[in-house]
Amino acid sequence: MELVKIREVVEKAIENYLYEKEPPMLYDAVKYLPYAGGKRLRPIIACLSCEAVGGEFIKAIPFGVSLEIIHTFTLIHDDIMDKDEERRGMPSVHKKFGENIAILAGDTLFAKAFEIASYTKDVNIAKKILRYLAIMSKEICEGQEMDMRFEKMEYVEEIDFLKMIEKKTAKMFEYGAMGGAIIGGGNEEEQNSLREYGKNLGMAFQIWDDCLDVIGKNIGKPVGSDIRKGKKTLIYLYAYKNSEDKEWLKNYGNEKAEEDEIQNIIKFFEEIGAIEYAKNKALEYSEKAMNFLNEIEDSNAKEELLKMAEFAVKREK
Amino acid sequence: MELVKIREVVEKAIENYLYEKEPPMLYDAVKYLPYAGGKRLRPIIACLSCEAVGGEFIKAIPFGVSLEIIHTFTLIHDDIMDKDEERRGMPSVHKKFGENIAILAGDTLFAKAFEIASYTKDVNIAKKILRYLAIMSKEICEGQEMDMRFEKMEYVEEIDFLKMIEKKTAKMFEYGAMGGAIIGGGNEEEQNSLREYGKNLGMAFQIWDDCLDVIGKNIGKPVGSDIRKGKKTLIYLYAYKNSEDKEWLKNYGNEKAEEDEIQNIIKFFEEIGAIEYAKNKALEYSEKAMNFLNEIEDSNAKEELLKMAEFAVKREK
């Protein structure tokens, strides 16, 4: 199926599955972020993976939408924890509705996700998928804890950092692609190939996202916001490991740094090769993702999955 | 099976299912409340309901434990929202571990609950149970939103108040008993009877809980804490509706009220018959719960369920 068609079905499904209206004080907050658009990457990956193994994409819609809803739930809670006041260029949920309603809206979305996934028709697959969603969500929480903990540390090993983004971000792509393959009736080899594809795609996506923070435009948040927040990114870790003079550190994590101080750090990251390093790492993961698709028979869906791995490291926002 | 035996198996299962250790900063917080004891009412109701329709209670353990875990998750998030610093006589999770970890520990428990329920062996039943858990959790969130909203209002109609506690508290008993009956292989009539039993038991439990706030001892929180927090309870609503002089209102919801001011409100509640009114309401629900068991064949498990409905409105903590 054409990507634009899948996206359309996903959008409609998100609207239909979030049918609740009462109490409005809760459901206005619940729908705020899912209705605000977004790339819908996770459901699209699930649908394409389903098609790539010969299934009808429509069967993966409940599962795909549940991933998008879990993604939204984590954004809402993460924004509370990280005190982020903007999301997708709008006030974050807790900024707009208050922290209590934001906690609750996240919880409600989490519950909704499992309800939605339970609409998967085949009962054996539904049970498997629901269990995977639970395990995946747990790992996402573990990743978020690591992320918060790392923020308070001056340095973490790259291997730990990669483990963190694998849990926090890549897991959802991994389970999304694998789940799609299961729903589509793929054999074990196909399930594993798509799982690895998803994982590596997720890693590429996240690392590129961190690059965008210093090179991007219109990313829905100010450039350099990771720097102001003192986020541990691959760029930071490389720069830390490879710089003797750590003068730049004094403004890293300084929320009140002047714009030119932020620009100076970005310039320093460029000079020392940190941005290049991270970009290359993202490219490596993207290539690895594509290679895992070698095991999958050619199809339109596979083409789209390949394009997605390309897009992950080419996009400007 | 004897109640003490069921409780033992439940305790062991909670410990076994919460097997994760890494990262400790997260899982110490995750286990803090589930390991702190409690009545384990929800798993016990599920197990007894399973037995009451002729099933082996052990089959209901994953489902029952998942209810207990969801219950714990809601306590953690509710305590954050309500700014409650004590729970079961200990510092609440956010007080001990900080708000961010508490949000995350709640999310992790929520995810774990679905993982645990997915260990239910029969695949058709597992899928049904997982869907019910999702719908139940959503309704619990709706109830919590109503509860928070009501706290800011001077008066709400009894019917709205009852709807709120039905969602926030009774749903879990309702689904617990129904789920147990489903797992035990009960027919539709038995499922419905136990469902109604559970709902009415939950209502009795919650209303009695509100009574305990003004008459209880050793309830793990100071007597009158609902009064200090300005909670809308049946006692409050009755007193509000039936008092012309609303002088007592000025200290209702006053966190800094003196001990004797709280005692005066309790005395006033007694005199106007508000406590008696609420107690009777709890008794009515308890009786209704017991009556629904008429449809169920006699057994030890049924005896225990009857005792539970009695206990709900006799306990002093």
XYZ file of C-alpha atoms in Angstrom:
634
model
C 0.000 0.000 0.000
C 1.173 3.532 -0.653
C 2.668 5.274 2.348
C 0.259 8.181 2.091
C -2.650 5.738 2.292
C -1.234 3.975 5.348
C -0.679 7.309 7.036
C -4.270 8.276 6.324
C -5.606 5.068 7.850
C -3.366 5.539 10.878
C -4.652 9.078 11.420
C -8.261 7.961 11.175
C -7.627 5.028 13.493
C -6.041 7.253 16.138
C -9.127 9.444 16.023
C -11.541 6.509 16.154
C -9.816 4.630 18.929
C -9.695 7.698 21.156
C -13.462 7.870 21.227
C -13.959 8.826 24.875
C -15.318 12.236 25.795
C -16.140 12.052 29.503
C -14.791 13.542 31.697
C -13.698 16.276 29.263
C -11.128 17.674 31.710
C -9.280 14.396 31.326
C -9.896 13.534 27.687
C -9.022 16.976 26.339
C -5.579 16.393 27.836
C -5.509 12.779 26.638
C -6.161 13.772 23.016
C -4.068 16.943 22.952
C -0.808 15.366 21.840
C -2.062 12.401 19.742
C -4.194 14.839 17.745
C -1.305 17.265 17.271
C 0.139 15.287 14.389
C 3.627 13.841 14.305
C 5.421 11.559 11.909
C 3.495 8.435 13.003
C 6.713 6.509 12.399
C 5.962 3.671 14.766
C 2.585 2.648 13.322
C 3.934 3.079 9.810
C 6.868 0.786 10.554
C 4.505 -1.799 12.018
C 2.220 -1.631 8.978
C 5.082 -1.778 6.469
C 6.696 -4.700 8.287
C 3.385 -6.524 8.196
C 3.128 -5.929 4.447
C 6.765 -6.796 3.861
C 6.132 -10.367 4.991
C 2.963 -10.668 2.934
C 0.254 -9.563 5.381
C -2.403 -6.916 4.908
C -1.251 -3.733 6.586
C -4.688 -3.085 8.043
C -4.236 -5.988 10.452
C -1.336 -4.164 12.094
C -3.319 -0.975 12.665
C -4.445 -1.670 16.259
C -0.916 -2.672 17.246
C 0.638 0.247 15.337
C -1.711 2.771 16.903
C -1.033 1.336 20.343
C 2.681 2.008 19.767
C 1.943 5.602 18.807
C -0.195 5.989 21.920
C 2.499 4.520 24.170
C 4.988 6.855 22.502
C 2.719 9.804 23.316
C 2.289 8.649 26.888
C 6.049 8.516 27.402
C 6.445 11.998 25.921
C 3.921 13.416 28.381
C 5.529 11.835 31.430
C 9.069 12.552 30.226
C 8.195 16.209 29.745
C 6.999 16.373 33.348
C 10.186 14.718 34.611
C 12.463 16.786 32.392
C 10.479 19.988 33.048
C 10.188 20.527 29.300
C 7.619 23.198 28.601
C 7.414 22.736 24.846
C 6.588 19.774 22.657
C 6.007 19.782 18.917
C 6.106 23.571 19.033
C 3.224 23.752 21.494
C 3.052 23.978 25.274
C 3.673 20.519 26.735
C 0.696 18.763 28.320
C 1.652 19.612 31.902
C 2.274 23.209 30.934
C -1.180 23.457 29.401
C -3.271 21.283 31.728
C -1.224 21.188 34.924
C 0.982 18.445 36.233
C -1.715 16.318 37.868
C -3.851 16.063 34.756
C -0.712 15.396 32.725
C 0.261 12.444 34.923
C -3.266 11.121 34.611
C -3.531 11.748 30.861
C -0.340 9.731 30.415
C -1.725 6.893 32.533
C -4.962 6.934 30.566
C -3.120 6.762 27.250
C -1.055 3.873 28.566
C -4.255 1.999 29.455
C -5.806 2.925 26.095
C -2.804 1.508 24.260
C -3.452 -1.940 25.702
C -7.145 -1.675 24.980
C -6.403 -0.719 21.365
C -3.858 -3.503 20.858
C -6.443 -5.969 22.156
C -8.507 -5.269 19.011
C -5.985 -7.372 17.082
C -8.180 -10.137 15.683
C -6.082 -13.315 15.909
C -6.219 -14.296 19.544
C -2.800 -15.967 19.737
C -1.134 -13.014 18.080
C -3.087 -10.555 20.232
C -1.859 -12.204 23.410
C 1.739 -12.223 22.183
C 1.562 -8.593 21.111
C 0.062 -7.466 24.411
C 2.841 -9.190 26.291
C 5.490 -7.608 24.076
C 3.947 -4.182 24.585
C 4.196 -4.664 28.339
C 7.824 -5.774 28.239
C 8.703 -2.993 25.823
C 7.082 -0.361 28.053
C 9.021 -1.603 31.037
C 12.267 -1.258 29.106
C 11.335 2.253 28.026
C 10.903 3.161 31.698
C 14.327 1.681 32.447
C 15.800 3.780 29.643
C 14.204 6.942 30.982
C 15.640 6.266 34.437
C 19.103 5.839 32.918
C 18.663 9.025 30.899
C 17.741 11.047 33.988
C 20.580 9.537 35.983
C 23.125 10.164 33.236
C 22.122 13.810 33.111
C 23.544 14.294 36.577
C 26.840 12.588 35.691
C 29.743 14.305 34.019
C 30.601 11.330 31.847
C 29.200 7.938 30.965
C 30.750 5.252 28.803
C 29.496 5.115 25.226
C 28.341 1.534 25.739
C 26.068 2.594 28.606
C 24.803 5.531 26.616
C 23.945 3.270 23.694
C 22.173 0.847 26.042
C 20.127 3.763 27.322
C 18.929 4.953 23.910
C 18.340 1.378 22.870
C 15.901 1.001 25.746
C 14.398 4.449 25.696
C 13.940 4.824 21.935
C 15.047 1.904 19.789
C 12.991 -0.736 21.602
C 9.792 0.726 20.250
C 11.050 0.532 16.681
C 12.357 -2.956 17.346
C 9.062 -4.249 18.712
C 7.135 -2.274 16.112
C 8.872 -3.984 13.200
C 8.870 -7.402 14.854
C 5.233 -7.087 15.899
C 4.261 -6.096 12.373
C 6.072 -9.164 11.044
C 4.284 -11.418 13.534
C 0.896 -9.963 12.631
C 1.699 -10.332 8.939
C 2.419 -14.021 9.394
C 6.154 -13.782 8.813
C 8.327 -16.767 9.672
C 10.859 -16.673 12.479
C 13.706 -15.545 10.260
C 11.644 -12.682 8.887
C 10.557 -11.693 12.363
C 14.166 -11.569 13.503
C 15.397 -9.656 10.463
C 12.694 -7.053 10.879
C 13.345 -6.881 14.595
C 17.018 -6.097 13.948
C 16.037 -3.673 11.228
C 13.793 -1.855 13.695
C 16.356 -1.737 16.448
C 19.074 -0.323 14.251
C 16.663 2.128 12.659
C 15.676 3.330 16.126
C 19.318 3.832 17.103
C 19.972 5.779 13.895
C 16.908 7.859 14.500
C 17.802 8.802 18.051
C 21.431 9.611 17.345
C 20.405 11.722 14.372
C 17.859 13.437 16.601
C 20.656 14.434 18.935
C 22.573 15.792 15.948
C 19.539 17.820 14.900
C 19.631 19.569 18.243
C 22.813 21.287 17.122
C 22.292 21.441 13.352
C 18.516 21.339 12.822
C 15.887 23.872 11.942
C 12.199 23.852 12.864
C 12.567 20.853 15.111
C 9.802 22.062 17.418
C 12.246 23.174 20.088
C 15.054 25.751 20.183
C 18.429 24.693 18.744
C 20.859 23.758 21.493
C 18.208 22.842 24.004
C 20.033 19.580 24.817
C 23.089 21.706 25.589
C 21.147 23.963 27.916
C 19.685 20.938 29.668
C 23.093 19.259 29.948
C 21.903 16.153 28.122
C 24.364 13.377 27.618
C 24.473 12.781 23.879
C 26.994 10.967 21.740
C 28.254 14.395 20.647
C 28.848 15.443 24.218
C 30.497 12.165 25.174
C 32.872 12.294 22.213
C 33.772 15.894 22.938
C 34.310 15.117 26.590
C 36.580 12.188 25.887
C 38.601 14.008 23.259
C 39.094 17.449 24.760
C 41.850 18.278 27.212
C 40.628 21.758 27.885
C 37.192 21.344 29.456
C 36.415 25.061 29.532
C 33.324 24.464 27.339
C 31.788 22.355 30.096
C 31.009 25.363 32.240
C 28.131 26.374 29.986
C 26.992 22.844 29.218
C 23.833 22.355 31.234
C 23.508 26.062 31.978
C 19.845 26.820 31.330
C 20.580 30.535 31.407
C 23.529 30.540 28.990
C 23.534 33.335 26.403
C 22.777 32.433 22.801
C 26.377 33.075 21.724
C 27.689 30.811 24.477
C 25.537 28.020 23.108
C 26.770 28.783 19.601
C 30.343 28.613 20.867
C 29.787 25.138 22.221
C 28.254 24.032 18.921
C 31.240 25.488 17.068
C 33.586 23.654 19.394
C 31.694 20.401 18.804
C 32.171 20.896 15.076
C 35.885 21.647 15.348
C 36.656 18.682 17.512
C 34.751 16.382 15.158
C 32.070 15.389 17.639
C 29.139 16.138 15.350
C 30.801 14.271 12.508
C 31.412 11.327 14.816
C 27.768 11.145 15.869
C 26.530 11.581 12.306
C 28.704 8.706 11.163
C 27.456 6.546 13.986
C 23.883 7.271 12.912
C 24.802 6.404 9.320
C 26.319 3.118 10.440
C 23.147 2.126 12.240
C 21.066 3.149 9.269
C 23.152 0.985 6.956
C 22.991 -1.906 9.352
C 19.224 -1.565 9.413
C 19.079 -1.676 5.613
C 21.314 -4.716 5.480
C 18.955 -6.664 7.679
C 16.317 -6.197 4.990
C 18.415 -8.284 2.596
C 16.742 -11.323 4.117
C 13.312 -10.006 3.198
C 11.767 -10.534 -0.241
C 11.521 -7.461 -2.446
C 8.272 -5.541 -2.310
C 6.929 -2.017 -2.218
C 6.755 -2.218 1.540
C 10.417 -3.218 1.731
C 11.267 -0.253 -0.515
C 9.493 2.049 1.895
C 11.313 0.534 4.873
C 14.615 1.136 3.099
C 13.620 4.730 2.381
C 12.753 5.154 6.005
C 16.236 4.098 7.082
C 17.593 6.638 4.654
C 15.236 9.330 5.833
C 16.245 8.690 9.455
C 19.680 10.149 8.817
C 18.855 12.724 6.154
C 15.962 14.603 7.658
C 16.418 18.145 8.844
C 13.716 17.986 11.455
C -8.267 -23.522 49.579
C -7.789 -21.869 52.953
C -7.477 -18.104 52.869
C -4.133 -18.177 54.628
C -2.772 -20.483 51.929
C -4.035 -18.266 49.114
C -2.501 -15.232 50.775
C 0.802 -17.064 51.041
C 0.802 -17.957 47.353
C -0.095 -14.364 46.469
C 2.801 -13.007 48.518
C 5.256 -15.409 46.922
C 3.924 -14.625 43.444
C 4.300 -10.869 43.959
C 7.903 -11.456 44.921
C 8.592 -13.800 42.013
C 6.938 -11.689 39.349
C 8.859 -8.591 40.398
C 12.138 -10.243 39.527
C 13.930 -7.285 37.956
C 16.921 -5.745 39.690
C 18.467 -3.381 37.131
C 18.584 -0.422 37.271
C 18.341 -0.536 41.089
C 17.462 3.156 41.325
C 14.235 2.298 39.522
C 13.432 -1.150 40.894
C 13.990 -0.236 44.533
C 11.190 2.276 44.060
C 9.110 -0.190 42.037
C 9.223 -2.812 44.805
C 8.960 -0.474 47.777
C 5.163 -0.464 48.038
C 4.289 -3.969 46.725
C 6.744 -5.441 49.238
C 5.345 -3.350 52.091
C 2.449 -5.711 52.682
C -1.186 -4.803 52.521
C -4.410 -6.755 52.635
C -3.979 -8.198 49.124
C -7.751 -8.004 48.817
C -7.868 -7.799 45.047
C -5.867 -10.957 44.291
C -7.688 -12.793 47.051
C -11.072 -11.842 45.603
C -9.935 -12.990 42.169
C -8.693 -16.316 43.535
C -11.799 -16.937 45.636
C -14.093 -16.073 42.727
C -12.178 -18.508 40.571
C -12.639 -21.243 43.193
C -16.264 -20.330 43.791
C -17.133 -21.355 40.229
C -15.123 -24.561 40.454
C -11.701 -23.477 39.140
C -8.319 -23.941 40.786
C -7.359 -20.697 42.491
C -3.791 -20.956 41.248
C -4.939 -20.179 37.721
C -6.113 -16.766 38.865
C -2.777 -15.851 40.446
C -1.248 -13.947 37.487
C -4.456 -11.965 37.030
C -4.865 -11.393 40.762
C -1.284 -10.210 41.180
C -1.673 -7.893 38.197
C -4.633 -6.284 39.984
C -2.554 -5.786 43.103
C 0.225 -4.241 41.021
C -2.182 -1.898 39.228
C -3.590 -0.959 42.620
C -0.076 -0.121 43.812
C 0.644 1.893 40.693
C -2.472 4.010 41.230
C -1.516 4.597 44.870
C 1.901 5.907 43.849
C 0.560 8.300 41.223
C -2.391 9.366 43.379
C -0.032 10.201 46.232
C 1.950 12.448 43.906
C -1.189 14.204 42.684
C -2.679 14.493 46.164
C 0.666 15.457 47.709
C 0.237 12.709 50.291
C 3.484 12.135 52.097
C 2.497 8.975 53.936
C 1.232 5.615 52.778
C 0.795 2.511 54.882
C 2.522 4.299 57.712
C 5.685 4.880 55.668
C 6.887 7.783 53.528
C 5.075 7.670 50.191
C 7.145 6.685 47.151
C 7.641 10.240 45.880
C 8.585 11.386 49.374
C 11.235 8.677 49.598
C 12.555 8.499 46.041
C 11.599 11.866 44.570
C 8.754 12.704 42.246
C 10.428 11.728 38.979
C 11.310 8.237 40.106
C 7.842 7.882 41.608
C 6.173 8.724 38.289
C 8.434 6.217 36.589
C 8.013 3.515 39.230
C 4.253 3.808 38.749
C 4.609 3.504 34.985
C 6.872 0.486 35.381
C 4.399 -1.236 37.688
C 1.619 -0.527 35.218
C 3.651 -2.194 32.461
C 4.560 -5.082 34.771
C 0.888 -5.682 35.547
C 0.160 -6.410 31.890
C 3.221 -8.609 31.608
C 2.140 -10.568 34.681
C -1.469 -10.982 33.498
C -0.122 -12.306 30.202
C 1.158 -15.371 32.082
C -2.449 -16.579 32.275
C -2.265 -19.899 30.457
C -5.485 -20.124 28.436
C -4.909 -17.859 25.478
C -8.538 -16.834 24.941
C -8.959 -15.998 28.591
C -5.615 -14.190 28.688
C -6.629 -11.916 25.844
C -9.979 -11.149 27.467
C -8.369 -10.462 30.829
C -5.753 -8.167 29.340
C -8.443 -6.161 27.598
C -10.487 -5.911 30.799
C -7.436 -4.731 32.717
C -6.920 -1.966 30.174
C -10.537 -0.813 30.287
C -10.566 -0.997 34.078
C -7.389 1.081 34.339
C -8.870 3.728 32.087
C -11.927 3.952 34.316
C -9.747 4.223 37.407
C -8.023 7.230 35.799
C -11.432 8.775 35.091
C -12.381 8.250 38.724
C -9.183 9.917 39.933
C -9.850 12.936 37.718
C -13.355 13.228 39.179
C -11.982 12.884 42.694
C -9.457 15.677 42.159
C -12.072 17.886 40.547
C -14.605 17.274 43.303
C -12.062 18.301 45.911
C -12.167 21.837 44.567
C -15.989 21.985 44.606
C -18.036 22.858 47.647
C -20.720 20.289 46.884
C -21.364 17.460 44.462
C -24.488 15.377 44.104
C -24.405 11.994 45.807
C -25.009 10.252 42.498
C -21.865 11.836 41.022
C -19.893 10.995 44.123
C -20.989 7.369 43.935
C -20.062 7.251 40.246
C -16.619 8.525 41.178
C -15.901 5.890 43.827
C -17.361 3.235 41.574
C -14.758 4.094 38.968
C -11.865 4.867 41.251
C -12.247 1.954 43.668
C -15.107 -0.431 42.990
C -14.169 -1.205 39.378
C -11.113 -3.097 40.509
C -13.173 -5.308 42.812
C -15.763 -5.717 40.073
C -13.246 -6.818 37.447
C -11.346 -8.836 40.035
C -14.343 -10.980 40.892
C -15.552 -11.229 37.285
C -12.062 -12.021 36.005
C -11.668 -14.725 38.620
C -14.988 -16.235 37.522
C -13.920 -16.178 33.879
C -10.598 -17.838 34.673
C -12.383 -20.446 36.804
C -14.615 -21.364 33.887
C -17.816 -19.925 35.353
C -20.846 -19.541 33.111
C -22.218 -16.157 32.126
C -24.651 -16.008 35.017
C -21.909 -16.783 37.519
C -19.630 -14.211 35.923
C -22.347 -11.574 36.238
C -23.233 -12.462 39.802
C -19.618 -12.282 40.889
C -19.142 -9.078 38.947
C -22.031 -7.471 40.847
C -20.740 -8.934 44.096
C -17.356 -7.333 43.435
C -18.764 -3.961 42.524
C -20.945 -3.733 45.607
C -18.159 -5.008 47.811
C -15.885 -2.287 46.420
C -18.476 0.385 47.135
C -18.912 -0.894 50.681
C -15.175 -0.966 51.156
C -14.590 2.582 49.976
C -17.450 4.122 51.927
C -16.330 2.295 55.049
C -12.809 3.548 54.404
C -14.114 7.093 54.466
C -15.847 6.313 57.751
C -12.589 4.968 59.169
C -10.992 8.337 58.548
C -13.167 9.738 61.331
C -13.583 6.669 63.565
C -10.572 4.453 62.816
C -7.374 3.635 64.628
C -4.036 2.570 63.165
C -5.176 3.150 59.607
C -1.702 4.180 58.485
C -2.577 7.844 58.381
C -3.715 10.369 60.995
C -7.429 10.399 61.865
C -9.237 13.246 60.123
C -6.793 13.514 57.257
C -9.670 13.527 54.747
C -11.061 16.504 56.670
C -7.766 18.363 56.522
C -7.523 17.685 52.801
C -11.122 18.768 52.196
C -12.025 15.445 50.624
C -15.557 15.011 49.410
C -16.863 11.948 51.213
C -20.391 10.714 51.725
C -20.097 11.977 55.295
C -19.213 15.459 54.121
C -21.915 15.520 51.467
C -24.596 14.448 53.914
C -23.481 17.013 56.465
C -23.374 19.715 53.826
C -26.855 18.955 52.577
C -28.370 18.716 56.034
C -26.782 21.602 57.898
C -28.094 25.157 57.763
C -25.246 26.629 59.711
C -22.138 26.006 57.597
C -19.719 27.337 60.218
C -17.938 23.937 60.301
C -16.940 24.381 56.654
C -14.325 26.978 57.484
C -11.982 24.335 58.856
C -12.882 21.633 56.337
C -9.941 21.476 53.975
C -7.732 23.503 56.290
C -4.422 21.606 56.365
C -3.300 23.647 59.356
C -6.390 23.205 61.496
C -5.745 22.467 65.177
C -6.418 18.964 66.448
C -9.431 20.146 68.475
C -10.905 21.875 65.432
C -10.763 18.569 63.572
C -12.326 16.816 66.551
C -15.110 19.396 66.570
C -15.942 18.641 62.958
C -16.001 14.911 63.690
C -18.296 15.565 66.652
C -20.550 17.637 64.454
C -20.648 14.855 61.847
C -21.752 12.461 64.572
C -24.453 14.755 65.912
C -25.982 15.465 62.526
C -26.032 11.747 61.718
C -23.605 11.935 58.800
C -21.357 9.122 60.013
C -24.379 6.924 60.717
C -25.701 7.684 57.241
C -22.451 6.677 55.565
C -22.088 3.569 57.703
C -25.586 2.460 56.732
C -24.830 3.055 53.080
C -21.747 0.864 53.392
C -23.834 -1.813 55.095
C -26.404 -1.684 52.300
C -23.735 -2.253 49.678
C -22.234 -5.055 51.710
C -25.620 -6.772 51.957
C -26.247 -6.300 48.283
C -22.885 -7.885 47.568
C -23.767 -10.894 49.698
C -27.143 -11.276 48.033
C -25.522 -11.588 44.639
C -23.742 -14.662 45.938
C -27.123 -16.409 46.286
C -26.758 -17.383 42.644
C -23.474 -19.139 43.356
C -23.300 -22.710 44.625
C -22.182 -23.163 48.222
C -18.488 -23.786 48.797
C -15.667 -22.772 51.106
C -14.670 -20.078 48.647
C -18.177 -18.648 48.701
C -18.067 -18.654 52.497
C -14.874 -16.647 52.379
C -16.369 -14.179 49.909
C -19.330 -13.704 52.245
C -16.982 -13.140 55.165
C -15.117 -10.605 53.100
C -18.269 -8.597 52.527
C -18.850 -8.684 56.269
C -15.260 -7.721 57.023
C -15.493 -4.769 54.626
C -17.864 -2.980 56.992
C -16.617 -4.266 60.327
C -12.908 -3.669 60.136
C -11.324 -0.979 62.278
C -8.435 -0.318 59.915
